[in-house]
Every structure is written in structure tokens, then in C-alpha cells.
mmCIF file of C-alpha atoms and ligand atoms in Angstrom:
data_model
loop_
_atom_site.group_PDB
_atom_site.id
_atom_site.type_symbol
_atom_site.label_atom_id
_atom_site.label_comp_id
_atom_site.label_asym_id
_atom_site.label_seq_id
_atom_site.Cartn_x
_atom_site.Cartn_y
_atom_site.Cartn_z
ATOM 1 C CA MET R 1 63.475 54.021 -15.686
ATOM 2 C CA THR R 2 64.072 51.983 -12.687
ATOM 3 C CA THR R 3 61.671 49.297 -11.197
ATOM 4 C CA THR R 4 61.866 48.366 -7.415
ATOM 5 C CA LEU R 5 61.582 44.479 -8.108
ATOM 6 C CA GLY R 6 61.937 42.712 -5.008
ATOM 7 C CA THR R 7 59.653 45.021 -2.934
ATOM 8 C CA LYS R 8 56.495 43.240 -2.392
ATOM 9 C CA TYR R 9 53.153 45.092 -2.690
ATOM 10 C CA ASP R 10 49.827 43.731 -1.178
ATOM 11 C CA VAL R 11 47.426 43.356 -3.923
ATOM 12 C CA GLY R 12 44.142 42.052 -2.399
ATOM 13 C CA GLY R 13 46.231 40.055 0.116
ATOM 14 C CA VAL R 14 48.586 38.536 -2.393
ATOM 15 C CA LEU R 15 52.153 40.107 -2.320
ATOM 16 C CA LEU R 16 53.289 40.986 -5.917
ATOM 17 C CA ASP R 17 56.259 42.882 -7.283
ATOM 18 C CA ARG R 18 54.066 45.739 -8.222
ATOM 19 C CA PRO R 19 50.837 47.151 -6.682
ATOM 20 C CA PHE R 20 48.535 45.999 -9.481
ATOM 21 C CA LYS R 21 48.044 42.969 -11.795
ATOM 22 C CA ILE R 22 46.718 43.362 -15.426
ATOM 23 C CA ARG R 23 44.032 40.769 -16.012
ATOM 24 C CA ARG R 24 43.029 41.439 -19.644
ATOM 25 C CA LEU R 25 42.661 43.820 -22.480
ATOM 26 C CA GLY R 26 39.505 45.804 -21.759
ATOM 27 C CA HIS R 27 39.434 48.009 -24.870
ATOM 28 C CA PHE R 28 41.472 49.409 -27.697
ATOM 29 C CA GLY R 29 41.109 51.988 -30.410
ATOM 30 C CA PHE R 30 42.199 53.541 -33.572
ATOM 31 C CA ASN R 31 42.237 57.071 -34.713
ATOM 32 C CA VAL R 32 41.387 57.142 -38.542
ATOM 33 C CA VAL R 33 41.214 59.589 -41.348
ATOM 34 C CA ASN R 34 38.561 57.669 -43.433
ATOM 35 C CA MET R 35 36.031 57.735 -40.795
ATOM 36 C CA ASP R 36 32.912 57.078 -42.714
ATOM 37 C CA GLU R 37 34.556 54.057 -44.500
ATOM 38 C CA ALA R 38 35.867 52.928 -41.173
ATOM 39 C CA LYS R 39 32.474 53.149 -39.606
ATOM 40 C CA ARG R 40 31.121 50.770 -42.280
ATOM 41 C CA PHE R 41 34.099 48.379 -41.697
ATOM 42 C CA TYR R 42 34.013 48.179 -37.951
ATOM 43 C CA ILE R 43 30.339 48.680 -37.235
ATOM 44 C CA ASP R 44 28.568 47.016 -40.297
ATOM 45 C CA LEU R 45 31.194 44.476 -41.332
ATOM 46 C CA LEU R 46 32.899 43.481 -38.105
ATOM 47 C CA GLY R 47 29.804 43.997 -35.908
ATOM 48 C CA PHE R 48 30.963 46.349 -33.112
ATOM 49 C CA LYS R 49 27.836 48.096 -31.715
ATOM 50 C CA ILE R 50 27.867 51.905 -31.053
ATOM 51 C CA SER R 51 27.495 52.544 -27.273
ATOM 52 C CA ASP R 52 28.006 56.205 -27.464
ATOM 53 C CA VAL R 53 28.737 59.011 -30.093
ATOM 54 C CA ALA R 54 31.707 61.301 -29.308
ATOM 55 C CA GLY R 55 31.051 64.627 -30.936
ATOM 56 C CA PHE R 56 32.508 66.573 -28.260
ATOM 57 C CA PHE R 57 36.053 67.340 -29.620
ATOM 58 C CA THR R 58 34.976 68.132 -33.216
ATOM 59 C CA GLN R 59 32.853 70.881 -31.579
ATOM 60 C CA ARG R 60 36.226 72.417 -30.147
ATOM 61 C CA LEU R 61 37.581 73.062 -33.790
ATOM 62 C CA THR R 62 37.090 76.364 -35.560
ATOM 63 C CA ASP R 63 34.869 76.516 -38.571
ATOM 64 C CA GLU R 64 38.001 76.786 -40.760
ATOM 65 C CA GLN R 65 39.423 73.573 -39.187
ATOM 66 C CA ARG R 66 36.198 71.628 -39.442
ATOM 67 C CA ALA R 67 36.003 72.592 -43.126
ATOM 68 C CA LYS R 68 39.295 70.707 -43.762
ATOM 69 C CA LEU R 69 37.995 67.429 -42.366
ATOM 70 C CA LYS R 70 37.484 64.549 -44.650
ATOM 71 C CA SER R 71 34.546 63.361 -42.212
ATOM 72 C CA GLN R 72 32.494 65.563 -39.706
ATOM 73 C CA GLU R 73 32.057 62.476 -37.532
ATOM 74 C CA GLY R 74 34.043 62.925 -34.171
ATOM 75 C CA GLY R 75 34.092 59.229 -33.057
ATOM 76 C CA PHE R 76 32.337 56.345 -31.647
ATOM 77 C CA PHE R 77 32.629 54.220 -28.687
ATOM 78 C CA THR R 78 31.646 50.714 -29.559
ATOM 79 C CA ARG R 79 31.420 47.290 -28.079
ATOM 80 C CA HIS R 80 31.320 43.526 -28.827
ATOM 81 C CA ASN R 81 30.234 42.435 -25.460
ATOM 82 C CA THR R 82 28.431 44.076 -22.418
ATOM 83 C CA ASP R 83 31.441 46.287 -21.700
ATOM 84 C CA HIS R 84 30.425 49.898 -22.560
ATOM 85 C CA HIS R 85 33.201 49.928 -25.101
ATOM 86 C CA THR R 86 35.838 47.559 -26.300
ATOM 87 C CA PHE R 87 36.786 49.432 -29.416
ATOM 88 C CA VAL R 88 36.897 53.143 -29.922
ATOM 89 C CA LEU R 89 37.035 54.864 -33.320
ATOM 90 C CA PHE R 90 38.017 58.523 -33.421
ATOM 91 C CA ASN R 91 38.683 61.019 -36.173
ATOM 92 C CA LYS R 92 42.380 61.385 -36.512
ATOM 93 C CA GLN R 93 42.415 64.682 -38.425
ATOM 94 C CA ALA R 94 40.393 66.357 -35.820
ATOM 95 C CA MET R 95 42.480 64.886 -32.922
ATOM 96 C CA ASP R 96 45.665 66.153 -34.554
ATOM 97 C CA MET R 97 44.440 69.596 -35.280
ATOM 98 C CA LEU R 98 43.312 69.943 -31.730
ATOM 99 C CA ARG R 99 46.766 68.782 -30.485
ATOM 100 C CA GLY R 100 48.514 71.025 -33.181
ATOM 101 C CA VAL R 101 50.213 67.907 -34.591
ATOM 102 C CA GLU R 102 51.238 67.888 -38.365
ATOM 103 C CA TYR R 103 52.470 64.226 -38.484
ATOM 104 C CA ASN R 104 51.565 61.498 -35.945
ATOM 105 C CA PRO R 105 52.229 57.783 -36.666
ATOM 106 C CA VAL R 106 50.588 56.816 -33.293
ATOM 107 C CA THR R 107 47.142 56.071 -34.728
ATOM 108 C CA ILE R 108 46.403 53.813 -31.704
ATOM 109 C CA ASN R 109 43.910 55.763 -29.593
ATOM 110 C CA GLN R 110 44.533 53.692 -26.437
ATOM 111 C CA ILE R 111 45.441 50.251 -25.248
ATOM 112 C CA THR R 112 43.529 49.662 -22.107
ATOM 113 C CA TRP R 113 43.939 47.006 -19.458
ATOM 114 C CA GLN R 114 41.720 45.852 -16.734
ATOM 115 C CA VAL R 115 43.143 45.507 -13.201
ATOM 116 C CA GLY R 116 41.508 43.887 -10.075
ATOM 117 C CA SER R 117 40.079 46.852 -8.148
ATOM 118 C CA LEU R 118 39.784 50.531 -7.809
ATOM 119 C CA GLN R 119 42.607 50.468 -5.055
ATOM 120 C CA GLU R 120 44.840 48.900 -7.747
ATOM 121 C CA VAL R 121 44.179 51.755 -10.079
ATOM 122 C CA GLY R 122 45.194 54.273 -7.500
ATOM 123 C CA ASP R 123 48.136 52.441 -6.239
ATOM 124 C CA ALA R 124 49.327 51.816 -9.843
ATOM 125 C CA ALA R 125 49.082 55.552 -10.610
ATOM 126 C CA LYS R 126 51.263 56.377 -7.622
ATOM 127 C CA TRP R 127 53.823 53.619 -8.233
ATOM 128 C CA LEU R 128 54.082 54.394 -12.038
ATOM 129 C CA SER R 129 54.913 58.078 -11.188
ATOM 130 C CA GLU R 130 57.445 56.922 -8.755
ATOM 131 C CA GLN R 131 58.965 54.691 -11.607
ATOM 132 C CA GLY R 132 59.338 57.726 -13.835
ATOM 133 C CA ALA R 133 56.546 56.455 -16.080
ATOM 134 C CA PRO R 134 54.872 59.498 -17.731
ATOM 135 C CA LEU R 135 51.302 59.543 -16.148
ATOM 136 C CA GLN R 136 48.930 61.457 -18.466
ATOM 137 C CA ARG R 137 45.807 61.600 -16.091
ATOM 138 C CA VAL R 138 43.867 59.775 -13.472
ATOM 139 C CA GLY R 139 40.159 59.846 -12.706
ATOM 140 C CA ARG R 140 36.999 58.428 -14.172
ATOM 141 C CA ASP R 141 35.803 59.142 -17.870
ATOM 142 C CA MET R 142 32.344 59.432 -18.941
ATOM 143 C CA PRO R 143 31.186 57.830 -21.408
ATOM 144 C CA GLY R 144 32.194 54.318 -19.892
ATOM 145 C CA SER R 145 32.397 55.040 -16.211
ATOM 146 C CA ASN R 146 35.625 53.347 -15.739
ATOM 147 C CA TRP R 147 38.083 54.411 -13.071
ATOM 148 C CA HIS R 148 41.418 54.889 -14.585
ATOM 149 C CA ALA R 149 45.030 55.923 -14.967
ATOM 150 C CA TYR R 150 46.664 56.683 -18.283
ATOM 151 C CA VAL R 151 50.330 56.147 -18.942
ATOM 152 C CA ASN R 152 52.416 56.454 -22.059
ATOM 153 C CA ASP R 153 54.803 53.740 -23.244
ATOM 154 C CA PRO R 154 58.333 54.682 -24.568
ATOM 155 C CA ASP R 155 56.890 55.068 -28.064
ATOM 156 C CA GLY R 156 54.061 57.367 -27.167
ATOM 157 C CA HIS R 157 51.298 54.734 -27.076
ATOM 158 C CA THR R 158 48.657 55.440 -24.501
ATOM 159 C CA ASN R 159 48.115 52.475 -22.050
ATOM 160 C CA GLU R 160 45.135 52.843 -19.728
ATOM 161 C CA LEU R 161 44.600 50.812 -16.456
ATOM 162 C CA TYR R 162 41.062 50.683 -15.248
ATOM 163 C CA TYR R 163 38.525 49.123 -12.862
ATOM 164 C CA GLY R 164 34.744 48.769 -13.171
ATOM 165 C CA ILE R 165 33.689 49.753 -16.838
ATOM 166 C CA GLU R 166 29.984 50.267 -17.226
ATOM 167 C CA GLN R 167 28.024 47.208 -18.556
ATOM 168 C CA VAL R 168 25.324 47.524 -21.022
ATOM 169 C CA GLY R 169 22.492 45.155 -20.394
ATOM 170 C CA TRP R 170 19.803 43.388 -22.472
ATOM 171 C CA GLU R 171 17.870 46.654 -22.895
ATOM 172 C CA GLY R 172 20.908 48.068 -24.800
ATOM 173 C CA TYR R 173 21.000 51.399 -23.238
ATOM 174 C CA SER R 174 24.226 53.157 -22.235
ATOM 175 C CA LYS R 175 24.321 55.417 -19.111
ATOM 176 C CA PRO R 176 22.424 58.669 -19.810
ATOM 177 C CA ARG R 177 24.319 61.792 -19.862
ATOM 178 C CA SER R 178 22.434 63.186 -16.785
ATOM 179 C CA MET R 179 24.584 60.559 -14.691
ATOM 180 C CA TYR R 180 27.948 62.018 -15.985
ATOM 181 C CA ASN R 181 28.166 64.075 -12.655
ATOM 182 C CA ARG R 182 29.963 60.920 -11.337
ATOM 183 C CA GLY R 183 32.854 61.669 -13.755
ATOM 184 C CA PHE R 184 36.352 62.465 -11.984
ATOM 185 C CA ARG R 185 39.180 64.417 -13.296
ATOM 186 C CA GLU R 186 41.568 63.733 -10.430
ATOM 187 C CA ALA R 187 42.420 60.634 -8.222
ATOM 188 C CA PRO R 188 39.319 59.987 -6.153
ATOM 189 C CA GLU R 189 39.180 59.589 -2.444
ATOM 190 C CA LEU R 190 38.697 56.015 -1.326
ATOM 191 C CA PRO R 191 36.290 54.433 -0.749
ATOM 192 C CA GLN R 192 33.643 55.466 -3.436
ATOM 193 C CA ILE R 193 30.058 54.662 -3.531
ATOM 194 C CA ASN R 194 29.247 51.505 -5.510
ATOM 195 C CA GLU R 195 27.445 51.580 -8.784
ATOM 196 C CA PHE R 196 24.172 50.251 -7.660
ATOM 197 C CA GLN R 197 24.067 53.231 -5.196
ATOM 198 C CA GLU R 198 24.745 55.531 -8.127
ATOM 199 C CA VAL R 199 21.846 54.049 -9.995
ATOM 200 C CA GLN R 200 19.534 54.297 -7.067
ATOM 201 C CA ASP R 201 20.663 57.956 -6.573
ATOM 202 C CA ALA R 202 19.762 58.539 -10.224
ATOM 203 C CA LEU R 203 16.277 56.982 -9.858
ATOM 204 C CA SER R 204 15.605 59.219 -6.813
ATOM 205 C CA GLU R 205 16.546 62.297 -8.796
ATOM 206 C CA GLY R 206 14.018 61.112 -11.447
ATOM 207 C CA ILE R 207 16.543 60.388 -14.154
ATOM 208 C CA ASP R 208 15.174 58.217 -16.981
ATOM 209 C CA LEU R 209 17.425 55.281 -17.075
ATOM 210 C CA GLU R 210 16.499 54.576 -20.653
ATOM 211 C CA SER R 211 17.491 57.965 -22.039
ATOM 212 C CA GLY R 212 21.112 56.993 -22.935
ATOM 213 C CA TYR R 213 22.285 55.753 -26.401
ATOM 214 C CA ARG R 214 20.943 52.625 -27.761
ATOM 215 C CA HIS R 215 22.489 50.948 -30.993
ATOM 216 C CA ILE R 216 19.957 49.818 -33.634
ATOM 217 C CA GLU R 217 21.386 47.101 -35.921
ATOM 218 C CA GLU R 218 20.399 48.166 -39.331
ATOM 219 C CA LEU R 219 21.474 45.162 -41.436
ATOM 220 C CA GLU R 220 19.159 42.375 -42.081
ATOM 221 C CA PRO R 221 20.010 39.251 -39.705
ATOM 222 C CA LYS R 222 19.993 36.841 -42.735
ATOM 223 C CA TYR R 223 22.953 34.530 -41.674
ATOM 224 C CA ASP R 224 22.250 31.324 -39.693
ATOM 225 C CA VAL R 225 25.265 31.506 -37.227
ATOM 226 C CA GLN R 226 25.184 28.005 -35.505
ATOM 227 C CA GLY R 227 21.590 28.529 -34.723
ATOM 228 C CA ILE R 228 21.131 32.249 -34.293
ATOM 229 C CA LYS R 229 20.254 34.701 -37.081
ATOM 230 C CA LEU R 230 22.834 37.410 -37.239
ATOM 231 C CA PRO R 231 23.582 40.193 -39.952
ATOM 232 C CA ARG R 232 27.125 38.664 -40.490
ATOM 233 C CA PRO R 233 28.310 35.042 -40.594
ATOM 234 C CA PHE R 234 30.427 35.378 -37.296
ATOM 235 C CA LYS R 235 30.743 37.058 -33.968
ATOM 236 C CA ILE R 236 33.624 38.642 -32.480
ATOM 237 C CA THR R 237 33.816 37.139 -29.004
ATOM 238 C CA ARG R 238 37.259 38.523 -27.580
ATOM 239 C CA ILE R 239 39.720 41.294 -28.364
ATOM 240 C CA GLY R 240 43.399 41.225 -28.434
ATOM 241 C CA PRO R 241 46.314 40.694 -28.898
ATOM 242 C CA VAL R 242 47.752 44.058 -29.708
ATOM 243 C CA GLY R 243 50.841 44.244 -31.874
ATOM 244 C CA LEU R 244 53.180 47.247 -31.916
ATOM 245 C CA PHE R 245 56.143 48.441 -34.035
ATOM 246 C CA VAL R 246 58.493 50.195 -31.700
ATOM 247 C CA ASP R 247 61.610 52.245 -32.142
ATOM 248 C CA ASP R 248 63.773 50.423 -29.524
ATOM 249 C CA LEU R 249 62.670 46.849 -28.894
ATOM 250 C CA GLU R 250 64.661 46.498 -25.708
ATOM 251 C CA ASP R 251 63.048 49.638 -24.160
ATOM 252 C CA ALA R 252 59.548 48.503 -25.153
ATOM 253 C CA VAL R 253 60.147 44.959 -23.888
ATOM 254 C CA ALA R 254 61.362 46.288 -20.632
ATOM 255 C CA TYR R 255 58.401 48.633 -20.142
ATOM 256 C CA TYR R 256 55.723 46.057 -20.720
ATOM 257 C CA ARG R 257 57.622 43.361 -18.778
ATOM 258 C CA ASP R 258 59.003 45.188 -15.978
ATOM 259 C CA THR R 259 56.810 48.254 -15.574
ATOM 260 C CA LEU R 260 53.408 46.816 -16.536
ATOM 261 C CA GLY R 261 54.177 43.288 -15.584
ATOM 262 C CA PHE R 262 53.545 41.273 -18.610
ATOM 263 C CA GLU R 263 55.517 37.958 -18.982
ATOM 264 C CA VAL R 264 57.522 37.109 -22.111
ATOM 265 C CA THR R 265 56.005 33.934 -23.666
ATOM 266 C CA GLU R 266 57.845 33.487 -26.788
ATOM 267 C CA GLU R 267 60.354 35.326 -29.142
ATOM 268 C CA MET R 268 60.287 34.622 -32.961
ATOM 269 C CA GLN R 269 62.467 35.781 -35.844
ATOM 270 C CA HIS R 270 61.196 37.097 -39.172
ATOM 271 C CA GLU R 271 63.819 38.232 -41.763
ATOM 272 C CA GLY R 272 66.451 38.530 -39.119
ATOM 273 C CA GLU R 273 64.331 40.638 -36.820
ATOM 274 C CA ARG R 274 63.133 39.782 -33.299
ATOM 275 C CA VAL R 275 59.400 39.609 -32.421
ATOM 276 C CA VAL R 276 58.574 39.293 -28.789
ATOM 277 C CA HIS R 277 55.180 38.027 -27.527
ATOM 278 C CA LEU R 278 53.985 38.679 -24.110
ATOM 279 C CA ARG R 279 51.054 37.559 -22.005
ATOM 280 C CA ALA R 280 49.037 39.015 -19.095
ATOM 281 C CA ASN R 281 46.936 36.037 -18.232
ATOM 282 C CA THR R 282 46.647 32.438 -19.518
ATOM 283 C CA GLU R 283 46.492 33.394 -23.241
ATOM 284 C CA HIS R 284 49.756 32.792 -25.157
ATOM 285 C CA HIS R 285 50.098 36.481 -25.708
ATOM 286 C CA ALA R 286 48.286 39.648 -25.249
ATOM 287 C CA MET R 287 50.975 41.969 -26.685
ATOM 288 C CA THR R 288 53.519 41.556 -29.579
ATOM 289 C CA LEU R 289 56.367 43.901 -29.907
ATOM 290 C CA ALA R 290 58.345 44.163 -33.069
ATOM 291 C CA PRO R 291 61.114 46.599 -34.230
ATOM 292 C CA MET R 292 59.981 49.448 -36.584
ATOM 293 C CA SER R 293 62.450 48.083 -39.241
ATOM 294 C CA LEU R 294 60.217 44.986 -39.687
ATOM 295 C CA ARG R 295 57.257 47.037 -40.792
ATOM 296 C CA SER R 296 58.174 47.555 -44.396
ATOM 297 C CA LYS R 297 59.558 43.964 -44.650
ATOM 298 C CA LEU R 298 56.147 42.667 -43.802
ATOM 299 C CA GLY R 299 54.388 45.126 -46.217
ATOM 300 C CA MET R 300 52.549 46.855 -43.401
ATOM 301 C CA SER R 301 51.213 50.298 -43.699
ATOM 302 C CA ASP R 302 53.763 52.914 -42.878
ATOM 303 C CA HIS R 303 51.173 55.355 -41.605
ATOM 304 C CA THR R 304 50.769 53.698 -38.190
ATOM 305 C CA THR R 305 52.842 52.053 -35.458
ATOM 306 C CA SER R 306 50.173 49.380 -35.106
ATOM 307 C CA ALA R 307 51.283 45.971 -36.163
ATOM 308 C CA PHE R 308 47.774 44.563 -35.737
ATOM 309 C CA PHE R 309 44.690 44.471 -33.491
ATOM 310 C CA GLY R 310 43.546 40.953 -32.807
ATOM 311 C CA CYS R 311 39.707 40.032 -32.823
ATOM 312 C CA GLN R 312 38.815 36.507 -31.877
ATOM 313 C CA VAL R 313 35.698 34.928 -33.376
ATOM 314 C CA ALA R 314 33.652 32.286 -31.848
ATOM 315 C CA ASN R 315 35.003 29.190 -33.837
ATOM 316 C CA TYR R 316 36.954 27.987 -36.918
ATOM 317 C CA ARG R 317 33.788 27.750 -39.093
ATOM 318 C CA GLN R 318 33.039 31.555 -38.304
ATOM 319 C CA LEU R 319 36.752 32.531 -39.103
ATOM 320 C CA LYS R 320 36.340 30.914 -42.583
ATOM 321 C CA ASP R 321 32.987 32.454 -43.216
ATOM 322 C CA ALA R 322 34.197 35.909 -41.939
ATOM 323 C CA CYS R 323 37.077 35.767 -44.431
ATOM 324 C CA ASP R 324 34.551 35.068 -47.284
ATOM 325 C CA PHE R 325 31.994 37.753 -46.031
ATOM 326 C CA LEU R 326 34.741 40.394 -45.781
ATOM 327 C CA GLU R 327 36.188 39.520 -49.157
ATOM 328 C CA GLU R 328 32.643 39.681 -50.622
ATOM 329 C CA ASN R 329 32.324 43.210 -49.071
ATOM 330 C CA GLY R 330 35.467 44.448 -50.762
ATOM 331 C CA VAL R 331 38.026 43.867 -47.808
ATOM 332 C CA ARG R 332 41.534 42.782 -48.387
ATOM 333 C CA VAL R 333 42.033 39.412 -46.701
ATOM 334 C CA ASP R 334 45.206 37.497 -46.204
ATOM 335 C CA ARG R 335 44.634 34.002 -45.143
ATOM 336 C CA ASN R 336 48.344 33.119 -44.600
ATOM 337 C CA PRO R 337 50.086 35.858 -42.618
ATOM 338 C CA PRO R 338 53.830 35.652 -41.324
ATOM 339 C CA ALA R 339 54.207 32.931 -38.757
ATOM 340 C CA ALA R 340 56.257 35.169 -36.480
ATOM 341 C CA LEU R 341 53.101 37.326 -35.931
ATOM 342 C CA ARG R 342 50.962 34.552 -34.693
ATOM 343 C CA PRO R 343 52.594 31.818 -32.629
ATOM 344 C CA GLY R 344 50.013 29.690 -30.595
ATOM 345 C CA MET R 345 47.265 30.782 -32.875
ATOM 346 C CA ASP R 346 46.652 28.033 -35.435
ATOM 347 C CA TYR R 347 44.601 29.437 -38.518
ATOM 348 C CA VAL R 348 44.727 33.218 -38.600
ATOM 349 C CA ALA R 349 43.544 35.867 -41.315
ATOM 350 C CA HIS R 350 44.843 39.450 -41.682
ATOM 351 C CA VAL R 351 42.324 41.925 -42.930
ATOM 352 C CA TRP R 352 42.815 45.627 -43.501
ATOM 353 C CA ASP R 353 40.629 48.533 -42.504
ATOM 354 C CA PRO R 354 40.212 51.510 -44.978
ATOM 355 C CA ASP R 355 43.107 53.427 -43.406
ATOM 356 C CA GLY R 356 45.456 50.404 -43.710
ATOM 357 C CA HIS R 357 45.346 49.114 -40.040
ATOM 358 C CA CYS R 358 45.709 45.356 -39.871
ATOM 359 C CA ILE R 359 43.014 43.385 -38.026
ATOM 360 C CA GLN R 360 44.138 39.862 -36.960
ATOM 361 C CA LEU R 361 41.186 37.450 -37.105
ATOM 362 C CA TYR R 362 41.532 34.061 -35.245
ATOM 363 C CA TYR R 363 39.549 31.398 -33.414
ATOM 364 C CA TYR R 364 42.125 29.690 -31.232
ATOM 365 C CA MET R 365 44.720 30.880 -28.691
ATOM 366 C CA GLU R 366 47.085 28.503 -26.974
ATOM 367 C CA GLN R 367 46.799 28.640 -23.129
ATOM 368 C CA ILE R 368 49.538 28.738 -20.729
ATOM 369 C CA GLY R 369 49.115 26.965 -17.452
ATOM 370 C CA TRP R 370 50.462 27.505 -13.943
ATOM 371 C CA ASP R 371 54.005 26.202 -14.802
ATOM 372 C CA GLY R 372 54.233 28.730 -17.535
ATOM 373 C CA ARG R 373 55.414 26.181 -19.981
ATOM 374 C CA VAL R 374 54.924 27.034 -23.727
ATOM 375 C CA ARG R 375 54.280 24.512 -26.415
ATOM 376 C CA GLN R 376 57.467 23.906 -28.402
ATOM 377 C CA PRO R 377 57.265 24.946 -32.238
ATOM 378 C CA SER R 378 57.732 21.180 -32.965
ATOM 379 C CA GLU R 379 54.696 20.283 -30.855
ATOM 380 C CA ARG R 380 52.388 22.566 -32.835
ATOM 381 C CA ARG R 381 50.640 21.199 -35.834
ATOM 382 C CA PRO R 382 51.439 22.518 -39.206
ATOM 383 C CA VAL R 383 49.018 25.186 -40.508
ATOM 384 C CA ALA R 384 47.904 24.219 -44.223
ATOM 385 C CA PHE R 385 48.173 26.818 -46.898
ATOM 386 C CA GLN R 386 44.768 25.776 -48.132
ATOM 387 C CA TRP R 387 42.573 25.885 -45.140
ATOM 388 C CA PRO R 388 40.691 22.496 -44.471
ATOM 389 C CA ASP R 389 37.005 22.528 -44.056
ATOM 390 C CA ALA R 390 37.227 21.494 -40.378
ATOM 391 C CA VAL R 391 40.128 20.973 -38.016
ATOM 392 C CA GLU R 392 41.057 18.263 -35.548
ATOM 393 C CA PRO R 393 40.834 19.701 -31.862
ATOM 394 C CA LEU R 394 43.973 20.931 -30.001
ATOM 395 C CA PRO R 395 44.102 19.925 -26.153
ATOM 396 C CA ASP R 396 43.135 23.596 -25.376
ATOM 397 C CA ALA R 397 40.544 24.271 -28.218
ATOM 398 C CA TYR R 398 37.700 26.576 -26.900
ATOM 399 C CA ASN R 399 39.679 27.116 -23.601
ATOM 400 C CA GLY R 400 40.432 30.428 -22.231
ATOM 401 C CA GLU R 401 38.406 33.428 -21.783
ATOM 402 C CA VAL R 402 34.736 32.729 -22.368
ATOM 403 C CA PHE R 403 32.251 34.998 -24.144
ATOM 404 C CA LEU R 404 29.281 35.737 -21.884
ATOM 405 C CA GLY R 405 25.608 36.316 -23.201
ATOM 406 C CA PRO R 406 23.987 36.179 -26.529
ATOM 407 C CA TRP R 407 25.848 36.919 -29.784
ATOM 408 C CA GLY R 408 23.318 39.400 -30.992
HETATM 409 FE FE1 LIG E 1 39.598 54.191 -22.225
#
């Protein structure tokens, strides 16, 4: 694959090396075999709220195929903020059956990045094709309403670039299915009408705006979480970073750096293997790439190419309480994961979902400023094996992407 670096593209009036700029991780997903247990883990324990139920693809299976499924649930779109979905959970057995695949170590459903405009999505799709990056599809998916382009990385992970995901408001309703007529299966002609106009059109057609899915929290809100009663003693306030095990580290780094435009922040070594951390914005890293040969050395599950999925909680107190809460609920918790997987992150816990995916919980992420300077390892404070009750602030504590709106 070649990249035409040096050619400048006008991205909203700023001349960049490629015609789009990834701003943040928008959503992520796993395909799991143990759907019912995973639903308890991600919804009840971690607190993602269901925004829509995806029964559509299990319906495409034959009766004989369906009988072989461990769970009849197709999947769930879920969110931790007002984005329609920030985490999706799909039935791996059903997906593999539909694709006719026997063995599939890619259990990541998608890695989805927000770009800055609908124009950027279209220009990215065209440019990626020209670079020889395999483009899966473009258009606008419902549920979620985000305009997108899907591309594969060299290891077969689906990356999605999007603009404008549906926002779920205080009423808690997702967009009703009767508004799905604005879905697209091809690149849209530009310009498109804006979303307010879509809602006005729906109202004039007599569509009930409160007929979409609405999540009901079933657990008792018995925890006082810094002044708000919640069903769990913490709140996930941000998603990412994403960690991948890859077959060819050089290829993967080149793809994420040169094709998608990430910047390499820091390289670490673990048991003689390189681990590369890359960023899209001011966070120390949004992506971590490690060679496949490191997976077993880290004791990670060999069923998946996912190294971890990061979830940030609101503060250090919540991180400690989350670990205790998850342990009380039978989840495996490791409070001292390998340093190579968490530079710039201070105190971190790895917890495991029922299929064996690692979730990386943390509260602090080092921020990189305009000059791109990264704190040297010697400038970082040592992380104590026994976690302290409280920690001294770092200069960039509580900086970076801010959570908007109430916690529950
Ligand atoms: Fe997506």
C-alpha cells in the first residue's frame, strides 16, 4: 500500500496530508459466544445502556442453525453517553454462521472513529480506495444514523470512520424505526438535509418520536457516587484506548500511522517484544499495537486478537470501587497489569469479560500538548503495587475529553 504524503488536502480549510482527520474513538464492539453472561457483564455490571436490540441477523439463520446457538440473542447497541452507541455486543456464533466461517479470531465487531464532517467521510472513502485500503461499504446505518465508511486493517479488523451519530436525549428514546428511511447503502450525494429537518419531516408525517427503544435500568440505585445514587459505584465516562495483537507489527503500525493518520506516541518493550502506542488527539494513546507472539506471554486469551478495550471511569475513587464491585460480582480483576500496556495511565485494572476479553479500566490519561512532547518514563511517578487510598494530582489530572451530562 502506498500513501501520497506530501499532497495536501483541504480539510475544512486546513491543508492536511490526507482528506480527513480522526478526532476520537466513537464506538467499539465485541462479538461474543457467551451472550447472556456478556449482557450481564457489560449492561448490569459495567453500566452500558441498551439503545437498540439487534435481532435482525439471527432471523436470517435457518431453524437448524439457530438450534446450535448458545444464546438466541442477536446483539445490542449500547451507550455510556448520549451517542446512540459507544459499545456493541453481537452474537459471535450467529455472525460466523452467517458468514460461513468456522474459526475467526477477530472478535472485535468494529473500531469506529469520528471524523469532522460528512464531507470528510466521503473524501476518506475515495482516498482510502485510491490507497488500496479495502473498503467494505459506505452509507448510513440504522440504528445509529451515523454516515460512514468501513475499511479493514491488515489483520481484518473493521475500522469505521463516521460523522454525526444520533444523540439520545434526557427522554432516553432512540430514533424510531419508522425514521429508518434515511438509511443509505451507498455514498450519499452532498449536501444532505440536516437532522433537525429529518425530525421535522418525521413530525409532519405523524411519527411518534417516543416510539423508539428506551432502556430501563433494572438494578437498584443503591450506591452514593460522589453525590448521585447509581446502581454501581462508578460511571464509565469515556471509551478507548483499543489494543490489538497483530500478525505483522510493521504493517499494522504503517496502516494506522500512514493510512489512518495516527501519531506514534511511545514504544515500550515487554519480554523482548515491541508494543507501539499511537494517538489521534491529545490523549497519550488511542491505539496500542502489539505482535501476536506477545499474547501468550501476557497470558491473554488466545481466542481473540483484542489485547484490551479501555474504559475510563470518572475518578480514582471510582476506579478502586469498580474493582471491588466487579470482584464481589465474580469478575476476575488484575490491579497490576503489565506496564508496557499502560504507559501514561497511572493506576489501571484489567478485568475480563465472560468470553475472556480484557477490559482496561483507568481514571487518568496523560495529555500530549501542541509540541507533541511525551513525558519521559523517569518523569512519571511510580505506581504502587498496593494501591493508595488517594493519590497526589498529576499536572494533567482530570484534563482531556470531558464527560457531558449526568451520570445516570
Ligand atoms: Fe459502527
